Amino acid sequence: MRKFLKPTVRTSYSLPVTDSSLNPLAQSFDVNRNQTSSFNSQLMYAPHMSNSNNKFQTLPTLELSKFDGNILNWQAFLESYDTTIHSNPSLADSQKLNYLKALLQNEALTTVSGFTLTNLNYSKAIDLLQRFGQNKNKKITHTYMQTLLALSAPDSTVQSCRRFYDKSETLIRGLESLGQS
């Protein structure tokens, strides 16, 4: 039984091969190699791939909320504007001022309405709006507190309790964002 378990290894193989039988195989290999090369180059230059020279990816259109002068919306507007427009190095200051004016309404728009669309006027308009916001911080805190204290007590339904909770949490988060606790 031991002689049947002995491993045997064949070290050479001999197959009769002619040039005519290799020719279709070689052509098939060349076609596959060309297709692979073409596919690899398509991947290399695909538009969805990131380019090292391109710092910003194209994102879906984001609509910024407008600021109408309501002091409770000031901080959220300022953060959103700063992130998307003010800190964008690809925009000239005159373009930023144009965006700013397009996003302002009522009292806030009146604050910067005298500025023409020039690079120099952008920093002046931003400074004026920031002073507008700083002067409002005490008033914002007062408004949050008044609104919180004026919330009507919920009735015995779950929905009413949930609305009361959501409104009070929103106001408390607003106070916390102003440094009030």
PDB file of C-alpha atoms in Angstrom:
ATOM      1  CA  MET A   1       0.000   0.000   0.000  1.00  0.00           C
ATOM      2  CA  ARG A   2       2.890   2.361   0.618  1.00  0.00           C
ATOM      3  CA  LYS A   3       3.980   2.335  -2.996  1.00  0.00           C
ATOM      4  CA  PHE A   4       0.602   3.747  -4.089  1.00  0.00           C
ATOM      5  CA  LEU A   5       0.929   6.727  -1.743  1.00  0.00           C
ATOM      6  CA  LYS A   6       4.316   7.726  -3.062  1.00  0.00           C
ATOM      7  CA  PRO A   7       4.042  11.143  -4.746  1.00  0.00           C
ATOM      8  CA  THR A   8       5.102  11.353  -8.319  1.00  0.00           C
ATOM      9  CA  VAL A   9       6.018  14.639  -9.918  1.00  0.00           C
ATOM     10  CA  ARG A  10       6.206  15.157 -13.639  1.00  0.00           C
ATOM     11  CA  THR A  11       8.881  17.696 -14.444  1.00  0.00           C
ATOM     12  CA  SER A  12       8.319  18.268 -18.136  1.00  0.00           C
ATOM     13  CA  TYR A  13       5.414  18.378 -20.483  1.00  0.00           C
ATOM     14  CA  SER A  14       5.506  18.003 -24.170  1.00  0.00           C
ATOM     15  CA  LEU A  15       2.682  19.261 -26.373  1.00  0.00           C
ATOM     16  CA  PRO A  16       2.823  19.510 -30.104  1.00  0.00           C
ATOM     17  CA  VAL A  17       2.308  23.231 -30.867  1.00  0.00           C
ATOM     18  CA  THR A  18       2.431  24.813 -34.271  1.00  0.00           C
ATOM     19  CA  ASP A  19       2.627  28.480 -35.195  1.00  0.00           C
ATOM     20  CA  SER A  20      -0.785  28.306 -36.788  1.00  0.00           C
ATOM     21  CA  SER A  21      -2.394  27.200 -33.495  1.00  0.00           C
ATOM     22  CA  LEU A  22      -0.699  30.013 -31.541  1.00  0.00           C
ATOM     23  CA  ASN A  23      -1.614  32.818 -33.919  1.00  0.00           C
ATOM     24  CA  PRO A  24      -5.330  33.142 -32.891  1.00  0.00           C
ATOM     25  CA  LEU A  25      -4.314  32.953 -29.227  1.00  0.00           C
ATOM     26  CA  ALA A  26      -1.721  35.705 -29.656  1.00  0.00           C
ATOM     27  CA  GLN A  27      -4.212  37.916 -31.473  1.00  0.00           C
ATOM     28  CA  SER A  28      -6.754  37.366 -28.701  1.00  0.00           C
ATOM     29  CA  PHE A  29      -4.125  38.337 -26.131  1.00  0.00           C
ATOM     30  CA  ASP A  30      -3.285  41.558 -28.025  1.00  0.00           C
ATOM     31  CA  VAL A  31      -6.978  42.529 -28.250  1.00  0.00           C
ATOM     32  CA  ASN A  32      -7.494  41.925 -24.522  1.00  0.00           C
ATOM     33  CA  ARG A  33      -4.325  43.847 -23.667  1.00  0.00           C
ATOM     34  CA  ASN A  34      -5.465  46.825 -25.810  1.00  0.00           C
ATOM     35  CA  GLN A  35      -8.921  46.807 -24.218  1.00  0.00           C
ATOM     36  CA  THR A  36      -7.386  46.710 -20.748  1.00  0.00           C
ATOM     37  CA  SER A  37      -5.034  49.559 -21.621  1.00  0.00           C
ATOM     38  CA  SER A  38      -7.926  51.610 -22.990  1.00  0.00           C
ATOM     39  CA  PHE A  39     -10.027  50.885 -19.897  1.00  0.00           C
ATOM     40  CA  ASN A  40      -7.163  51.872 -17.573  1.00  0.00           C
ATOM     41  CA  SER A  41      -6.652  55.174 -19.401  1.00  0.00           C
ATOM     42  CA  GLN A  42     -10.393  55.895 -19.164  1.00  0.00           C
ATOM     43  CA  LEU A  43     -10.241  55.329 -15.423  1.00  0.00           C
ATOM     44  CA  MET A  44      -7.201  57.562 -15.131  1.00  0.00           C
ATOM     45  CA  TYR A  45      -8.997  60.504 -16.766  1.00  0.00           C
ATOM     46  CA  ALA A  46     -12.515  59.856 -15.507  1.00  0.00           C
ATOM     47  CA  PRO A  47     -14.306  63.101 -14.560  1.00  0.00           C
ATOM     48  CA  HIS A  48     -15.352  61.801 -11.162  1.00  0.00           C
ATOM     49  CA  MET A  49     -11.783  61.280 -10.089  1.00  0.00           C
ATOM     50  CA  SER A  50     -10.213  63.967  -7.932  1.00  0.00           C
ATOM     51  CA  ASN A  51      -7.561  66.147  -9.542  1.00  0.00           C
ATOM     52  CA  SER A  52      -4.697  67.212  -7.283  1.00  0.00           C
ATOM     53  CA  ASN A  53      -4.832  70.752  -8.728  1.00  0.00           C
ATOM     54  CA  ASN A  54      -8.551  71.081  -7.988  1.00  0.00           C
ATOM     55  CA  LYS A  55      -9.117  72.031  -4.345  1.00  0.00           C
ATOM     56  CA  PHE A  56     -12.927  72.063  -4.442  1.00  0.00           C
ATOM     57  CA  GLN A  57     -15.238  69.301  -5.569  1.00  0.00           C
ATOM     58  CA  THR A  58     -18.411  70.258  -7.411  1.00  0.00           C
ATOM     59  CA  LEU A  59     -21.245  69.841  -4.943  1.00  0.00           C
ATOM     60  CA  PRO A  60     -24.997  69.971  -5.416  1.00  0.00           C
ATOM     61  CA  THR A  61     -26.480  73.454  -5.370  1.00  0.00           C
ATOM     62  CA  LEU A  62     -27.017  74.698  -1.850  1.00  0.00           C
ATOM     63  CA  GLU A  63     -29.539  77.444  -1.299  1.00  0.00           C
ATOM     64  CA  LEU A  64     -28.550  79.769   1.519  1.00  0.00           C
ATOM     65  CA  SER A  65     -31.251  81.204   3.712  1.00  0.00           C
ATOM     66  CA  LYS A  66     -31.785  84.940   3.549  1.00  0.00           C
ATOM     67  CA  PHE A  67     -31.338  87.209   6.535  1.00  0.00           C
ATOM     68  CA  ASP A  68     -34.189  89.633   7.073  1.00  0.00           C
ATOM     69  CA  GLY A  69     -32.911  91.362  10.184  1.00  0.00           C
ATOM     70  CA  ASN A  70     -34.579  88.973  12.658  1.00  0.00           C
ATOM     71  CA  ILE A  71     -31.968  88.845  15.378  1.00  0.00           C
ATOM     72  CA  LEU A  72     -32.790  85.254  16.288  1.00  0.00           C
ATOM     73  CA  ASN A  73     -31.590  84.171  12.827  1.00  0.00           C
ATOM     74  CA  TRP A  74     -28.405  86.265  12.815  1.00  0.00           C
ATOM     75  CA  GLN A  75     -25.912  83.699  14.132  1.00  0.00           C
ATOM     76  CA  ALA A  76     -27.142  80.903  11.846  1.00  0.00           C
ATOM     77  CA  PHE A  77     -27.012  83.203   8.816  1.00  0.00           C
ATOM     78  CA  LEU A  78     -23.534  84.454   9.684  1.00  0.00           C
ATOM     79  CA  GLU A  79     -22.111  80.923  10.085  1.00  0.00           C
ATOM     80  CA  SER A  80     -23.702  79.715   6.848  1.00  0.00           C
ATOM     81  CA  TYR A  81     -22.550  82.756   4.882  1.00  0.00           C
ATOM     82  CA  ASP A  82     -19.036  82.589   6.306  1.00  0.00           C
ATOM     83  CA  THR A  83     -18.623  78.923   5.419  1.00  0.00           C
ATOM     84  CA  THR A  84     -19.989  79.060   1.880  1.00  0.00           C
ATOM     85  CA  ILE A  85     -19.169  82.555   0.603  1.00  0.00           C
ATOM     86  CA  HIS A  86     -16.842  84.573   2.840  1.00  0.00           C
ATOM     87  CA  SER A  87     -14.208  81.830   3.231  1.00  0.00           C
ATOM     88  CA  ASN A  88     -14.253  80.839  -0.445  1.00  0.00           C
ATOM     89  CA  PRO A  89     -10.885  81.932  -1.918  1.00  0.00           C
ATOM     90  CA  SER A  90     -12.075  81.491  -5.508  1.00  0.00           C
ATOM     91  CA  LEU A  91     -14.493  84.442  -5.202  1.00  0.00           C
ATOM     92  CA  ALA A  92     -13.415  88.062  -5.590  1.00  0.00           C
ATOM     93  CA  ASP A  93     -14.565  90.449  -2.857  1.00  0.00           C
ATOM     94  CA  SER A  94     -16.937  92.199  -5.265  1.00  0.00           C
ATOM     95  CA  GLN A  95     -18.598  88.828  -5.978  1.00  0.00           C
ATOM     96  CA  LYS A  96     -18.886  88.166  -2.244  1.00  0.00           C
ATOM     97  CA  LEU A  97     -20.554  91.553  -1.778  1.00  0.00           C
ATOM     98  CA  ASN A  98     -22.983  90.731  -4.563  1.00  0.00           C
ATOM     99  CA  TYR A  99     -23.892  87.435  -2.853  1.00  0.00           C
ATOM    100  CA  LEU A 100     -24.196  89.199   0.490  1.00  0.00           C
ATOM    101  CA  LYS A 101     -26.612  91.806  -0.846  1.00  0.00           C
ATOM    102  CA  ALA A 102     -28.666  89.102  -2.567  1.00  0.00           C
ATOM    103  CA  LEU A 103     -29.042  87.253   0.752  1.00  0.00           C
ATOM    104  CA  LEU A 104     -30.099  90.261   2.835  1.00  0.00           C
ATOM    105  CA  GLN A 105     -33.612  91.634   3.235  1.00  0.00           C
ATOM    106  CA  ASN A 106     -35.393  94.424   5.111  1.00  0.00           C
ATOM    107  CA  GLU A 107     -33.346  96.104   7.870  1.00  0.00           C
ATOM    108  CA  ALA A 108     -30.219  94.060   7.120  1.00  0.00           C
ATOM    109  CA  LEU A 109     -30.248  95.045   3.434  1.00  0.00           C
ATOM    110  CA  THR A 110     -30.758  98.694   4.355  1.00  0.00           C
ATOM    111  CA  THR A 111     -27.598  98.491   6.483  1.00  0.00           C
ATOM    112  CA  VAL A 112     -25.394  97.771   3.430  1.00  0.00           C
ATOM    113  CA  SER A 113     -27.494  99.225   0.607  1.00  0.00           C
ATOM    114  CA  GLY A 114     -25.220 102.231  -0.010  1.00  0.00           C
ATOM    115  CA  PHE A 115     -22.201 100.123  -0.960  1.00  0.00           C
ATOM    116  CA  THR A 116     -21.473  99.669  -4.661  1.00  0.00           C
ATOM    117  CA  LEU A 117     -20.122  96.318  -5.838  1.00  0.00           C
ATOM    118  CA  THR A 118     -16.370  96.851  -5.499  1.00  0.00           C
ATOM    119  CA  ASN A 119     -13.654  94.829  -3.816  1.00  0.00           C
ATOM    120  CA  LEU A 120     -12.940  97.629  -1.306  1.00  0.00           C
ATOM    121  CA  ASN A 121     -16.560  97.943  -0.200  1.00  0.00           C
ATOM    122  CA  TYR A 122     -16.884  94.274   0.740  1.00  0.00           C
ATOM    123  CA  SER A 123     -14.785  94.534   3.911  1.00  0.00           C
ATOM    124  CA  LYS A 124     -16.657  97.717   4.901  1.00  0.00           C
ATOM    125  CA  ALA A 125     -20.023  96.008   4.453  1.00  0.00           C
ATOM    126  CA  ILE A 126     -18.917  92.965   6.461  1.00  0.00           C
ATOM    127  CA  ASP A 127     -17.616  95.175   9.298  1.00  0.00           C
ATOM    128  CA  LEU A 128     -20.893  97.082   9.388  1.00  0.00           C
ATOM    129  CA  LEU A 129     -22.949  93.882   9.486  1.00  0.00           C
ATOM    130  CA  GLN A 130     -20.773  92.403  12.227  1.00  0.00           C
ATOM    131  CA  ARG A 131     -21.315  95.545  14.320  1.00  0.00           C
ATOM    132  CA  PHE A 132     -25.025  95.174  13.585  1.00  0.00           C
ATOM    133  CA  GLY A 133     -24.837  91.637  15.008  1.00  0.00           C
ATOM    134  CA  GLN A 134     -22.678  92.557  18.007  1.00  0.00           C
ATOM    135  CA  ASN A 135     -25.048  95.317  19.030  1.00  0.00           C
ATOM    136  CA  LYS A 136     -27.845  92.791  18.932  1.00  0.00           C
ATOM    137  CA  ASN A 137     -26.290  90.100  21.186  1.00  0.00           C
ATOM    138  CA  LYS A 138     -27.879  91.429  24.377  1.00  0.00           C
ATOM    139  CA  LYS A 139     -31.155  91.898  22.581  1.00  0.00           C
ATOM    140  CA  ILE A 140     -30.915  88.366  21.158  1.00  0.00           C
ATOM    141  CA  THR A 141     -30.361  86.911  24.630  1.00  0.00           C
ATOM    142  CA  HIS A 142     -33.287  88.922  25.974  1.00  0.00           C
ATOM    143  CA  THR A 143     -35.519  87.796  23.097  1.00  0.00           C
ATOM    144  CA  TYR A 144     -34.622  84.129  23.630  1.00  0.00           C
ATOM    145  CA  MET A 145     -35.396  84.419  27.344  1.00  0.00           C
ATOM    146  CA  GLN A 146     -38.705  86.226  26.735  1.00  0.00           C
ATOM    147  CA  THR A 147     -39.762  83.658  24.151  1.00  0.00           C
ATOM    148  CA  LEU A 148     -38.799  80.796  26.468  1.00  0.00           C
ATOM    149  CA  LEU A 149     -40.767  82.257  29.368  1.00  0.00           C
ATOM    150  CA  ALA A 150     -43.765  82.945  27.130  1.00  0.00           C
ATOM    151  CA  LEU A 151     -44.129  79.333  25.973  1.00  0.00           C
ATOM    152  CA  SER A 152     -47.573  78.082  26.837  1.00  0.00           C
ATOM    153  CA  ALA A 153     -47.752  75.015  29.047  1.00  0.00           C
ATOM    154  CA  PRO A 154     -48.514  71.790  27.200  1.00  0.00           C
ATOM    155  CA  ASP A 155     -51.791  69.973  27.675  1.00  0.00           C
ATOM    156  CA  SER A 156     -51.931  66.280  28.519  1.00  0.00           C
ATOM    157  CA  THR A 157     -51.307  64.943  24.988  1.00  0.00           C
ATOM    158  CA  VAL A 158     -48.019  63.484  23.883  1.00  0.00           C
ATOM    159  CA  GLN A 159     -47.936  65.718  20.780  1.00  0.00           C
ATOM    160  CA  SER A 160     -48.379  68.865  22.868  1.00  0.00           C
ATOM    161  CA  CYS A 161     -45.613  67.811  25.261  1.00  0.00           C
ATOM    162  CA  ARG A 162     -43.349  67.033  22.312  1.00  0.00           C
ATOM    163  CA  ARG A 163     -43.966  70.470  20.698  1.00  0.00           C
ATOM    164  CA  PHE A 164     -43.250  72.187  24.029  1.00  0.00           C
ATOM    165  CA  TYR A 165     -40.051  70.187  24.452  1.00  0.00           C
ATOM    166  CA  ASP A 166     -38.862  70.896  20.881  1.00  0.00           C
ATOM    167  CA  LYS A 167     -39.541  74.645  21.153  1.00  0.00           C
ATOM    168  CA  SER A 168     -37.846  74.954  24.533  1.00  0.00           C
ATOM    169  CA  GLU A 169     -34.822  72.917  23.391  1.00  0.00           C
ATOM    170  CA  THR A 170     -34.447  75.108  20.302  1.00  0.00           C
ATOM    171  CA  LEU A 171     -34.456  78.251  22.430  1.00  0.00           C
ATOM    172  CA  ILE A 172     -32.037  76.777  24.974  1.00  0.00           C
ATOM    173  CA  ARG A 173     -29.620  75.751  22.194  1.00  0.00           C
ATOM    174  CA  GLY A 174     -29.840  79.300  20.856  1.00  0.00           C
ATOM    175  CA  LEU A 175     -28.891  80.675  24.269  1.00  0.00           C
ATOM    176  CA  GLU A 176     -26.022  78.206  24.581  1.00  0.00           C
ATOM    177  CA  SER A 177     -24.679  79.221  21.168  1.00  0.00           C
ATOM    178  CA  LEU A 178     -24.467  82.786  22.494  1.00  0.00           C
ATOM    179  CA  GLY A 179     -22.463  81.636  25.500  1.00  0.00           C
ATOM    180  CA  GLN A 180     -25.416  81.741  27.891  1.00  0.00           C
ATOM    181  CA  SER A 181     -26.094  78.764  30.118  1.00  0.00           C
TER     182      SER A 181
END
